[in-house]
mmCIF file of C-alpha atoms (C1' of nucleotides) in Angstrom:
data_model
loop_
_atom_site.group_PDB
_atom_site.id
_atom_site.type_symbol
_atom_site.label_atom_id
_atom_site.label_comp_id
_atom_site.label_asym_id
_atom_site.label_seq_id
_atom_site.Cartn_x
_atom_site.Cartn_y
_atom_site.Cartn_z
ATOM 1 C CA MET A 681 -0.012 0.002 -0.001
ATOM 2 C CA THR A 682 2.404 2.558 -1.171
ATOM 3 C CA GLU A 683 0.273 5.424 -2.175
ATOM 4 C CA PRO A 684 -2.685 7.011 -0.469
ATOM 5 C CA LEU A 685 -5.015 6.251 -3.333
ATOM 6 C CA ASP A 686 -4.168 2.577 -2.981
ATOM 7 C CA ALA A 687 -5.388 2.650 0.565
ATOM 8 C CA THR A 688 -8.488 4.655 -0.262
ATOM 9 C CA PHE A 689 -9.670 2.446 -3.061
ATOM 10 C CA ALA A 690 -8.746 -0.783 -1.207
ATOM 11 C CA ALA A 691 -10.715 0.405 1.738
ATOM 12 C CA LEU A 692 -13.753 1.223 -0.419
ATOM 13 C CA ALA A 693 -13.595 -2.207 -2.139
ATOM 14 C CA ASP A 694 -15.158 -3.962 0.782
ATOM 15 C CA PRO A 695 -18.927 -3.816 1.102
ATOM 16 C CA THR A 696 -18.846 -3.923 4.935
ATOM 17 C CA ARG A 697 -16.591 -0.935 4.971
ATOM 18 C CA ARG A 698 -18.734 0.983 2.527
ATOM 19 C CA ALA A 699 -21.769 0.208 4.655
ATOM 20 C CA ILE A 700 -19.908 1.519 7.694
ATOM 21 C CA LEU A 701 -19.171 4.775 5.891
ATOM 22 C CA VAL A 702 -22.854 5.090 4.992
ATOM 23 C CA MET A 703 -23.809 4.626 8.613
ATOM 24 C CA LEU A 704 -21.280 7.208 9.700
ATOM 25 C CA LEU A 705 -22.739 9.624 7.224
ATOM 26 C CA GLU A 706 -25.686 10.143 9.579
ATOM 27 C CA ASP A 707 -23.794 10.482 12.792
ATOM 28 C CA ASP A 708 -20.667 9.684 14.710
ATOM 29 C CA MET A 709 -20.795 6.244 16.271
ATOM 30 C CA ALA A 710 -19.169 4.127 18.930
ATOM 31 C CA VAL A 711 -17.361 1.022 17.713
ATOM 32 C CA THR A 712 -19.817 -1.299 19.371
ATOM 33 C CA ASP A 713 -22.740 0.455 17.764
ATOM 34 C CA VAL A 714 -21.082 0.261 14.350
ATOM 35 C CA ALA A 715 -20.671 -3.451 14.822
ATOM 36 C CA ASP A 716 -24.216 -3.995 15.940
ATOM 37 C CA PRO A 717 -25.967 -4.541 12.600
ATOM 38 C CA PHE A 718 -23.246 -6.863 11.176
ATOM 39 C CA GLU A 719 -23.163 -10.503 11.597
ATOM 40 C CA MET A 720 -19.504 -10.725 12.344
ATOM 41 C CA SER A 721 -17.390 -10.368 15.478
ATOM 42 C CA LEU A 722 -16.542 -7.050 17.120
ATOM 43 C CA ALA A 723 -12.901 -7.796 16.418
ATOM 44 C CA ALA A 724 -13.620 -8.037 12.718
ATOM 45 C CA ILE A 725 -15.355 -4.691 12.718
ATOM 46 C CA SER A 726 -12.501 -3.212 14.732
ATOM 47 C CA LYS A 727 -10.162 -4.360 11.986
ATOM 48 C CA HIS A 728 -12.363 -2.778 9.323
ATOM 49 C CA LEU A 729 -12.383 0.511 11.294
ATOM 50 C CA GLY A 730 -8.585 0.332 11.481
ATOM 51 C CA ILE A 731 -8.387 -0.030 7.729
ATOM 52 C CA LEU A 732 -10.744 2.919 7.204
ATOM 53 C CA MET A 733 -8.667 4.919 9.609
ATOM 54 C CA ARG A 734 -5.360 4.152 7.967
ATOM 55 C CA ALA A 735 -6.957 5.106 4.635
ATOM 56 C CA GLY A 736 -7.961 8.434 6.212
ATOM 57 C CA LEU A 737 -11.648 7.869 5.553
ATOM 58 C CA ILE A 738 -12.589 8.065 9.210
ATOM 59 C CA SER A 739 -11.087 9.348 12.384
ATOM 60 C CA GLN A 740 -11.430 7.907 15.898
ATOM 61 C CA GLU A 741 -11.475 9.675 19.162
ATOM 62 C CA LYS A 742 -11.591 7.989 22.530
ATOM 63 C CA ARG A 743 -13.776 9.585 25.167
ATOM 64 C CA GLY A 744 -13.875 7.550 28.325
ATOM 65 C CA ARG A 745 -13.959 3.944 27.383
ATOM 66 C CA VAL A 746 -15.928 4.608 24.218
ATOM 67 C CA LYS A 747 -14.153 5.220 20.922
ATOM 68 C CA TRP A 748 -16.086 7.413 18.574
ATOM 69 C CA CYS A 749 -15.837 7.054 14.839
ATOM 70 C CA LYS A 750 -16.224 10.042 12.535
ATOM 71 C CA LEU A 751 -16.411 10.268 8.754
ATOM 72 C CA GLU A 752 -13.496 12.118 7.188
ATOM 73 C CA PRO A 753 -14.461 12.998 3.634
ATOM 74 C CA ASP A 754 -11.124 14.470 2.610
ATOM 75 C CA ALA A 755 -9.672 11.189 1.435
ATOM 76 C CA LEU A 756 -12.765 10.470 -0.443
ATOM 77 C CA ARG A 757 -12.517 13.758 -2.253
ATOM 78 C CA ASP A 758 -9.052 12.841 -3.463
ATOM 79 C CA ALA A 759 -10.234 9.566 -4.855
ATOM 80 C CA SER A 760 -13.306 11.338 -6.289
ATOM 81 C CA ILE A 761 -11.101 13.784 -8.144
ATOM 82 C CA TRP A 762 -9.100 10.927 -9.656
ATOM 83 C CA MET A 763 -12.293 9.209 -10.772
ATOM 84 C CA GLN A 764 -13.965 12.210 -12.225
ATOM 85 C CA SER A 765 -11.257 12.562 -14.724
ATOM 86 C CA PHE A 766 -12.591 9.302 -16.210
ATOM 87 C CA GLY A 767 -16.225 9.344 -15.347
ATOM 88 C CA GLN A 768 -17.246 12.677 -16.625
ATOM 89 C CA PHE A 769 -15.019 13.076 -19.615
ATOM 90 C CA GLU A 770 -14.876 10.514 -22.221
ATOM 91 C CA ALA A 771 -11.376 9.639 -23.547
ATOM 92 C CA VAL A 772 -10.339 13.269 -23.841
ATOM 93 C CA ASN A 773 -6.753 14.169 -24.290
ATOM 94 C CA LEU A 774 -5.025 15.932 -21.438
ATOM 95 C CA GLU A 775 -4.859 19.386 -23.000
ATOM 96 C CA ALA A 776 -8.566 19.442 -23.769
ATOM 97 C CA PHE A 777 -9.413 18.247 -20.315
ATOM 98 C CA GLU A 778 -7.253 20.902 -18.615
ATOM 99 C CA ALA A 779 -8.755 23.562 -20.757
ATOM 100 C CA PHE A 780 -12.237 22.395 -19.867
ATOM 101 C CA LEU A 781 -11.386 22.519 -16.183
ATOM 102 C CA GLU A 782 -9.887 25.919 -16.396
ATOM 103 C CA ALA A 783 -13.032 27.197 -17.998
ATOM 104 C CA GLU A 784 -15.169 25.347 -15.408
ATOM 105 C CA LEU A 785 -13.300 26.712 -12.430
ATOM 106 C CA GLY A 786 -12.905 30.137 -13.747
ATOM 107 C CA GLY A 787 -16.609 30.491 -14.572
ATOM 108 C CA ALA A 788 -18.605 28.786 -11.886
ATOM 109 C CA GLY A 789 -16.158 28.975 -9.092
ATOM 110 C CA ASP A 790 -18.269 26.548 -7.127
ATOM 111 C CA MET B 665 -16.947 -9.862 -5.378
ATOM 112 C CA THR B 666 -20.672 -9.675 -4.981
ATOM 113 C CA GLU B 667 -21.506 -6.202 -6.082
ATOM 114 C CA PRO B 668 -20.213 -4.253 -9.061
ATOM 115 C CA LEU B 669 -18.919 -1.537 -6.798
ATOM 116 C CA ASP B 670 -16.671 -4.108 -5.137
ATOM 117 C CA ALA B 671 -15.090 -4.996 -8.429
ATOM 118 C CA THR B 672 -14.683 -1.389 -9.434
ATOM 119 C CA PHE B 673 -13.022 -0.248 -6.321
ATOM 120 C CA ALA B 674 -10.919 -3.354 -5.960
ATOM 121 C CA ALA B 675 -9.719 -2.799 -9.527
ATOM 122 C CA LEU B 676 -8.796 0.762 -8.791
ATOM 123 C CA ALA B 677 -6.912 -0.184 -5.632
ATOM 124 C CA ASP B 678 -3.848 -1.300 -7.581
ATOM 125 C CA PRO B 679 -1.473 1.345 -8.857
ATOM 126 C CA THR B 680 -0.478 -0.697 -11.937
ATOM 127 C CA ARG B 681 -4.109 -0.853 -12.936
ATOM 128 C CA ARG B 682 -4.683 2.855 -12.337
ATOM 129 C CA ALA B 683 -1.659 3.576 -14.417
ATOM 130 C CA ILE B 684 -3.072 1.440 -17.237
ATOM 131 C CA LEU B 685 -6.350 3.419 -17.100
ATOM 132 C CA VAL B 686 -4.344 6.699 -17.309
ATOM 133 C CA MET B 687 -2.579 5.357 -20.355
ATOM 134 C CA LEU B 688 -5.857 4.360 -22.004
ATOM 135 C CA LEU B 689 -7.173 7.797 -21.342
ATOM 136 C CA GLU B 690 -5.007 9.043 -24.235
ATOM 137 C CA ASP B 691 -5.700 6.230 -26.752
ATOM 138 C CA ASP B 692 -6.726 2.698 -27.158
ATOM 139 C CA MET B 693 -3.784 0.340 -26.930
ATOM 140 C CA ALA B 694 -2.728 -3.219 -27.769
ATOM 141 C CA VAL B 695 -1.969 -5.493 -24.812
ATOM 142 C CA THR B 696 1.713 -5.639 -25.579
ATOM 143 C CA ASP B 697 2.011 -1.825 -25.746
ATOM 144 C CA VAL B 698 0.100 -1.532 -22.451
ATOM 145 C CA ALA B 699 2.700 -3.965 -20.955
ATOM 146 C CA ASP B 700 5.723 -2.201 -22.370
ATOM 147 C CA PRO B 701 6.430 0.497 -19.712
ATOM 148 C CA PHE B 702 5.942 -1.948 -16.850
ATOM 149 C CA GLU B 703 8.724 -4.104 -15.396
ATOM 150 C CA MET B 704 6.553 -7.170 -15.083
ATOM 151 C CA SER B 705 5.631 -10.044 -17.359
ATOM 152 C CA LEU B 706 3.115 -9.792 -20.174
ATOM 153 C CA ALA B 707 1.095 -12.434 -18.392
ATOM 154 C CA ALA B 708 0.812 -10.279 -15.296
ATOM 155 C CA ILE B 709 -0.433 -7.348 -17.352
ATOM 156 C CA SER B 710 -2.838 -9.676 -19.082
ATOM 157 C CA LYS B 711 -4.222 -10.541 -15.682
ATOM 158 C CA HIS B 712 -4.540 -6.891 -14.761
ATOM 159 C CA LEU B 713 -6.408 -6.229 -17.923
ATOM 160 C CA GLY B 714 -8.730 -9.142 -17.176
ATOM 161 C CA ILE B 715 -9.492 -7.655 -13.823
ATOM 162 C CA LEU B 716 -10.178 -4.256 -15.408
ATOM 163 C CA MET B 717 -12.423 -5.889 -17.974
ATOM 164 C CA ARG B 718 -14.434 -7.888 -15.334
ATOM 165 C CA ALA B 719 -14.869 -4.647 -13.469
ATOM 166 C CA GLY B 720 -16.248 -3.080 -16.625
ATOM 167 C CA LEU B 721 -13.555 -0.389 -16.684
ATOM 168 C CA ILE B 722 -12.163 -1.336 -20.028
ATOM 169 C CA SER B 723 -13.258 -3.353 -23.045
ATOM 170 C CA GLN B 724 -11.125 -5.552 -25.311
ATOM 171 C CA GLU B 725 -11.542 -6.195 -28.987
ATOM 172 C CA LYS B 726 -9.439 -8.508 -30.972
ATOM 173 C CA ARG B 727 -8.534 -7.476 -34.501
ATOM 174 C CA GLY B 728 -6.294 -9.902 -36.225
ATOM 175 C CA ARG B 729 -3.795 -11.143 -33.650
ATOM 176 C CA VAL B 730 -3.834 -7.874 -31.801
ATOM 177 C CA LYS B 731 -6.192 -7.260 -28.879
ATOM 178 C CA TRP B 732 -7.119 -3.625 -28.402
ATOM 179 C CA CYS B 733 -7.920 -2.220 -25.011
ATOM 180 C CA LYS B 734 -10.342 0.659 -24.638
ATOM 181 C CA LEU B 735 -11.407 2.671 -21.649
ATOM 182 C CA GLU B 736 -14.973 2.232 -20.487
ATOM 183 C CA PRO B 737 -15.824 5.110 -18.165
ATOM 184 C CA ASP B 738 -19.260 3.980 -17.271
ATOM 185 C CA ALA B 739 -18.254 1.755 -14.338
ATOM 186 C CA LEU B 740 -16.164 4.609 -13.015
ATOM 187 C CA ARG B 741 -19.115 6.842 -13.223
ATOM 188 C CA ASP B 742 -21.143 4.480 -11.006
ATOM 189 C CA ALA B 743 -18.416 4.488 -8.354
ATOM 190 C CA SER B 744 -18.066 8.203 -8.664
ATOM 191 C CA ILE B 745 -21.777 8.599 -8.071
ATOM 192 C CA TRP B 746 -21.528 6.515 -4.942
ATOM 193 C CA MET B 747 -18.753 8.727 -3.628
ATOM 194 C CA GLN B 748 -20.763 11.912 -4.346
ATOM 195 C CA SER B 749 -23.273 10.679 -1.787
ATOM 196 C CA PHE B 750 -20.704 11.503 0.839
ATOM 197 C CA GLY B 751 -21.212 15.152 0.394
ATOM 198 C CA GLN B 752 -20.720 18.147 -1.509
ATOM 199 C CA PHE B 753 -17.132 17.703 -2.742
ATOM 200 C CA GLU B 754 -16.098 20.816 -4.455
ATOM 201 C CA ALA B 755 -16.007 20.396 -8.218
ATOM 202 C CA VAL B 756 -12.885 18.995 -9.704
ATOM 203 C CA ASN B 757 -9.843 20.929 -8.689
ATOM 204 C CA LEU B 758 -7.396 21.459 -11.464
ATOM 205 C CA GLU B 759 -4.209 21.592 -9.374
ATOM 206 C CA ALA B 760 -5.104 18.489 -7.415
ATOM 207 C CA PHE B 761 -6.036 16.709 -10.565
ATOM 208 C CA GLU B 762 -2.806 17.548 -12.245
ATOM 209 C CA ALA B 763 -0.845 16.505 -9.197
ATOM 210 C CA PHE B 764 -2.536 13.120 -9.145
ATOM 211 C CA LEU B 765 -2.124 12.530 -12.825
ATOM 212 C CA GLU B 766 1.445 13.529 -12.651
ATOM 213 C CA ALA B 767 2.077 11.177 -9.824
ATOM 214 C CA GLU B 768 0.296 8.401 -11.565
ATOM 215 C CA LEU B 769 2.075 8.875 -14.822
ATOM 216 C CA GLY B 770 5.379 9.280 -13.058
ATOM 217 C CA GLY B 771 5.093 5.996 -11.305
ATOM 218 C CA ALA B 772 3.658 4.090 -14.307
ATOM 219 C CA GLY B 773 6.855 2.579 -15.664
ATOM 220 C CA ASP B 774 8.458 2.110 -12.363
ATOM 221 C "C1'" DC C 900 4.894 -24.875 -45.049
ATOM 222 C "C1'" DG C 901 7.550 -23.076 -40.925
ATOM 223 C "C1'" DA C 902 8.937 -19.375 -37.922
ATOM 224 C "C1'" DA C 903 8.002 -15.177 -35.453
ATOM 225 C "C1'" DT C 904 4.637 -12.284 -33.040
ATOM 226 C "C1'" DG C 905 0.544 -11.448 -29.793
ATOM 227 C "C1'" DG C 906 -1.716 -13.130 -26.038
ATOM 228 C "C1'" DT C 907 -3.600 -16.402 -22.696
ATOM 229 C "C1'" DC C 908 -3.641 -20.600 -19.655
ATOM 230 C "C1'" DA C 909 -2.136 -23.492 -15.918
ATOM 231 C "C1'" DA C 910 0.498 -24.465 -12.148
ATOM 232 C "C1'" DC C 911 2.862 -22.667 -8.662
ATOM 233 C "C1'" DC C 912 4.500 -19.328 -4.917
ATOM 234 C "C1'" DG C 913 4.668 -15.907 -1.084
ATOM 235 C "C1'" DA C 914 2.135 -12.335 0.992
ATOM 236 C "C1'" DA C 915 -1.953 -10.098 2.299
ATOM 237 C "C1'" DA C 916 -7.025 -9.944 3.145
ATOM 238 C "C1'" DG C 917 -10.896 -11.170 5.948
ATOM 239 C "C1'" DG C 918 -12.630 -13.847 9.207
ATOM 240 C "C1'" DT C 919 -12.570 -16.573 13.872
ATOM 241 C "C1'" DT C 920 -11.554 -17.278 18.900
ATOM 242 C "C1'" DG C 921 -9.693 -16.310 23.435
ATOM 243 C "C1'" DA C 922 -6.941 -13.471 26.212
ATOM 244 C "C1'" DA C 923 -5.606 -8.809 27.440
ATOM 245 C "C1'" DT C 924 -6.249 -3.794 28.395
ATOM 246 C "C1'" DA C 925 -8.772 0.399 29.721
ATOM 247 C "C1'" DT C 926 -12.406 2.553 31.750
ATOM 248 C "C1'" DG C 927 -16.761 3.219 34.459
ATOM 249 C "C1'" DC C 928 -19.946 1.807 38.108
ATOM 250 C "C1'" DC C 929 -21.631 -0.081 42.650
ATOM 251 C "C1'" DG D 263 -12.001 -3.608 45.357
ATOM 252 C "C1'" DG D 264 -14.514 -6.115 42.068
ATOM 253 C "C1'" DC D 265 -17.342 -6.711 38.212
ATOM 254 C "C1'" DA D 266 -19.259 -5.281 33.757
ATOM 255 C "C1'" DT D 267 -18.423 -2.705 29.490
ATOM 256 C "C1'" DA D 268 -15.708 -1.137 25.412
ATOM 257 C "C1'" DT D 269 -12.204 -2.254 22.489
ATOM 258 C "C1'" DT D 270 -7.956 -4.221 20.883
ATOM 259 C "C1'" DC D 271 -4.334 -7.833 20.450
ATOM 260 C "C1'" DA D 272 -2.473 -12.204 19.124
ATOM 261 C "C1'" DA D 273 -2.624 -16.467 17.029
ATOM 262 C "C1'" DC D 274 -4.616 -18.972 13.673
ATOM 263 C "C1'" DC D 275 -7.114 -20.420 9.341
ATOM 264 C "C1'" DT D 276 -8.697 -20.140 4.534
ATOM 265 C "C1'" DT D 277 -9.161 -17.619 0.386
ATOM 266 C "C1'" DT D 278 -7.614 -14.185 -2.740
ATOM 267 C "C1'" DC D 279 -4.062 -11.294 -4.853
ATOM 268 C "C1'" DG D 280 -0.151 -10.271 -7.529
ATOM 269 C "C1'" DG D 281 3.527 -12.135 -9.539
ATOM 270 C "C1'" DT D 282 6.525 -15.827 -11.942
ATOM 271 C "C1'" DT D 283 7.466 -19.382 -15.478
ATOM 272 C "C1'" DG D 284 6.680 -22.475 -19.368
ATOM 273 C "C1'" DA D 285 3.566 -24.421 -22.404
ATOM 274 C "C1'" DC D 286 -0.071 -23.481 -25.409
ATOM 275 C "C1'" DC D 287 -3.335 -21.239 -29.104
ATOM 276 C "C1'" DA D 288 -3.906 -17.819 -32.862
ATOM 277 C "C1'" DT D 289 -2.309 -15.014 -36.515
ATOM 278 C "C1'" DT D 290 0.710 -13.006 -39.753
ATOM 279 C "C1'" DC D 291 4.744 -13.129 -42.727
ATOM 280 C "C1'" DG D 292 8.549 -15.004 -45.506
#
DNA sequence: CGAATGGTCAACCGAAAGGTTGAATATGCC
DNA sequence: GGCATATTCAACCTTTCGGTTGACCATTCG
């Protein structure tokens, strides 16, 4: 796992981990509560959370004996940027794509 | 690999495969030419291409004895849509995009 | 035809992923 | 202090991944 994108995409490749991210979209959660809907051991969920953390997709903060998990969308944004270069623009050459982006950013700004 | 998203993200998790996608962004390529910049066997690249195909990220068409590889951005679009659900990522950022592409291209033949 | 080129297949290998279980470590509560 | 709760660690197992090699088809060319 040399590059950050490797870790991000690898983390997203597992359906359990994606489900966890969706859950965290609504609210921060304790590890035990994250594990609750899944039919696997708490230790397994703990591992998944570790992977999500190392990928930068979530952060964890311990308050008392409870460890709270929080979504961190920054890493997702990086991966999203990479993907949008393929998903939105069909087989364009680099120059045309850059020109398009410059226009896009210069105009809308949003 | 139950869901299509699993296959898509798993395919994207490997730097060699992402480098291949970047290469195909510019033009369709024969398998041998795809393999050329990499320091691994043709068979290994063939496997990577198979994974990309099963994930729907590329298509392959044989003409004569040459098999041409073509980028298929639809699968990436699906994954991108999934990621958009995580919030209002700012639209594509040019500098970030260039940095990523640069990094990916730079490491391609490594 | 036979030889070179393009690509895959099959068997194998080491390492990593994803899960289990049971013990260990903190922390909070009575 | 002692017990319950929250979470991780360690060891283990099985399957998958990413790579190799050598043999094997398919196609073109001389």
